[in-house]
Amino acid sequence: MTLRQKKLIGAVLLLALVIVWSLTAVAVAQAPVLAKSFALQMLYYVIAGMGWIVPAMPLIKWMSTPKAGSESS
């Protein structure tokens, strides 16, 4: 698989990840437990807002590696 193909597939997967992550985060944010505490809401939004980076890192690493056996110049 060429680097260009990897980047295309990775971009589509990243877009899907962000959409699913954000919809899930919004659904969880409606929990009654979060509505009771402002501090808990802030903690949740920080974690939810930055949490998508963790599953995206391996995908970005995969996207940026050239295919095996090819030299990058």
PDB file of C-alpha atoms in Angstrom:
ATOM      1  CA  MET A   1       0.000   0.000   0.000  1.00  0.00           C
ATOM      2  CA  THR A   2       1.437   3.344  -0.974  1.00  0.00           C
ATOM      3  CA  LEU A   3       1.843   6.217   1.432  1.00  0.00           C
ATOM      4  CA  ARG A   4      -0.784   8.172  -0.494  1.00  0.00           C
ATOM      5  CA  GLN A   5      -3.334   5.371  -0.073  1.00  0.00           C
ATOM      6  CA  LYS A   6      -2.519   5.097   3.636  1.00  0.00           C
ATOM      7  CA  LYS A   7      -3.084   8.818   4.080  1.00  0.00           C
ATOM      8  CA  LEU A   8      -6.441   8.675   2.304  1.00  0.00           C
ATOM      9  CA  ILE A   9      -7.642   5.708   4.360  1.00  0.00           C
ATOM     10  CA  GLY A  10      -6.268   7.265   7.538  1.00  0.00           C
ATOM     11  CA  ALA A  11      -8.000  10.588   6.879  1.00  0.00           C
ATOM     12  CA  VAL A  12     -11.347   8.857   6.400  1.00  0.00           C
ATOM     13  CA  LEU A  13     -10.825   6.775   9.550  1.00  0.00           C
ATOM     14  CA  LEU A  14      -9.799   9.852  11.557  1.00  0.00           C
ATOM     15  CA  LEU A  15     -12.908  11.670  10.414  1.00  0.00           C
ATOM     16  CA  ALA A  16     -15.049   8.695  11.438  1.00  0.00           C
ATOM     17  CA  LEU A  17     -13.258   8.510  14.799  1.00  0.00           C
ATOM     18  CA  VAL A  18     -13.871  12.182  15.545  1.00  0.00           C
ATOM     19  CA  ILE A  19     -17.547  11.950  14.576  1.00  0.00           C
ATOM     20  CA  VAL A  20     -18.198   8.823  16.672  1.00  0.00           C
ATOM     21  CA  TRP A  21     -16.144  10.189  19.587  1.00  0.00           C
ATOM     22  CA  SER A  22     -17.963  13.519  19.646  1.00  0.00           C
ATOM     23  CA  LEU A  23     -21.429  11.973  19.400  1.00  0.00           C
ATOM     24  CA  THR A  24     -20.593   9.549  22.195  1.00  0.00           C
ATOM     25  CA  ALA A  25     -19.161  12.357  24.336  1.00  0.00           C
ATOM     26  CA  VAL A  26     -22.305  14.434  23.869  1.00  0.00           C
ATOM     27  CA  ALA A  27     -24.506  11.473  24.803  1.00  0.00           C
ATOM     28  CA  VAL A  28     -22.490  10.736  27.953  1.00  0.00           C
ATOM     29  CA  ALA A  29     -22.488  14.432  28.884  1.00  0.00           C
ATOM     30  CA  GLN A  30     -26.243  14.232  29.372  1.00  0.00           C
ATOM     31  CA  ALA A  31     -25.824  11.967  32.404  1.00  0.00           C
ATOM     32  CA  PRO A  32     -27.565  13.285  35.527  1.00  0.00           C
ATOM     33  CA  VAL A  33     -24.385  12.769  37.568  1.00  0.00           C
ATOM     34  CA  LEU A  34     -22.571  15.397  35.508  1.00  0.00           C
ATOM     35  CA  ALA A  35     -25.416  17.896  35.788  1.00  0.00           C
ATOM     36  CA  LYS A  36     -25.007  18.060  39.566  1.00  0.00           C
ATOM     37  CA  SER A  37     -21.389  19.196  39.722  1.00  0.00           C
ATOM     38  CA  PHE A  38     -19.743  22.002  37.757  1.00  0.00           C
ATOM     39  CA  ALA A  39     -16.266  20.689  38.624  1.00  0.00           C
ATOM     40  CA  LEU A  40     -17.181  17.211  37.392  1.00  0.00           C
ATOM     41  CA  GLN A  41     -18.501  18.714  34.154  1.00  0.00           C
ATOM     42  CA  MET A  42     -15.245  20.592  33.561  1.00  0.00           C
ATOM     43  CA  LEU A  43     -13.189  17.475  34.255  1.00  0.00           C
ATOM     44  CA  TYR A  44     -15.367  15.438  31.913  1.00  0.00           C
ATOM     45  CA  TYR A  45     -15.142  17.955  29.078  1.00  0.00           C
ATOM     46  CA  VAL A  46     -11.346  18.177  29.383  1.00  0.00           C
ATOM     47  CA  ILE A  47     -11.014  14.392  29.299  1.00  0.00           C
ATOM     48  CA  ALA A  48     -13.567  13.945  26.518  1.00  0.00           C
ATOM     49  CA  GLY A  49     -12.101  16.784  24.494  1.00  0.00           C
ATOM     50  CA  MET A  50      -8.563  15.467  24.599  1.00  0.00           C
ATOM     51  CA  GLY A  51      -9.352  11.762  24.866  1.00  0.00           C
ATOM     52  CA  TRP A  52      -9.782  11.173  21.130  1.00  0.00           C
ATOM     53  CA  ILE A  53      -6.064  11.853  20.670  1.00  0.00           C
ATOM     54  CA  VAL A  54      -5.085   8.562  22.337  1.00  0.00           C
ATOM     55  CA  PRO A  55      -6.853   6.282  19.798  1.00  0.00           C
ATOM     56  CA  ALA A  56      -5.821   8.597  16.943  1.00  0.00           C
ATOM     57  CA  MET A  57      -2.075   8.383  17.659  1.00  0.00           C
ATOM     58  CA  PRO A  58      -1.540   4.808  16.386  1.00  0.00           C
ATOM     59  CA  LEU A  59      -3.573   5.615  13.283  1.00  0.00           C
ATOM     60  CA  ILE A  60      -1.505   8.718  12.547  1.00  0.00           C
ATOM     61  CA  LYS A  61       1.698   6.745  13.116  1.00  0.00           C
ATOM     62  CA  TRP A  62       0.490   4.067  10.675  1.00  0.00           C
ATOM     63  CA  MET A  63      -0.425   6.722   8.115  1.00  0.00           C
ATOM     64  CA  SER A  64       3.021   8.293   8.201  1.00  0.00           C
ATOM     65  CA  THR A  65       5.122   5.144   7.840  1.00  0.00           C
ATOM     66  CA  PRO A  66       6.196   4.310   4.289  1.00  0.00           C
ATOM     67  CA  LYS A  67       5.607   0.823   2.984  1.00  0.00           C
ATOM     68  CA  ALA A  68       8.183  -1.775   3.958  1.00  0.00           C
ATOM     69  CA  GLY A  69      11.280  -1.919   1.795  1.00  0.00           C
ATOM     70  CA  SER A  70      11.002   1.596   0.396  1.00  0.00           C
ATOM     71  CA  GLU A  71      13.574   4.294   0.984  1.00  0.00           C
ATOM     72  CA  SER A  72      12.352   7.780   1.887  1.00  0.00           C
ATOM     73  CA  SER A  73      14.401  10.689   0.636  1.00  0.00           C
TER      74      SER A  73
END
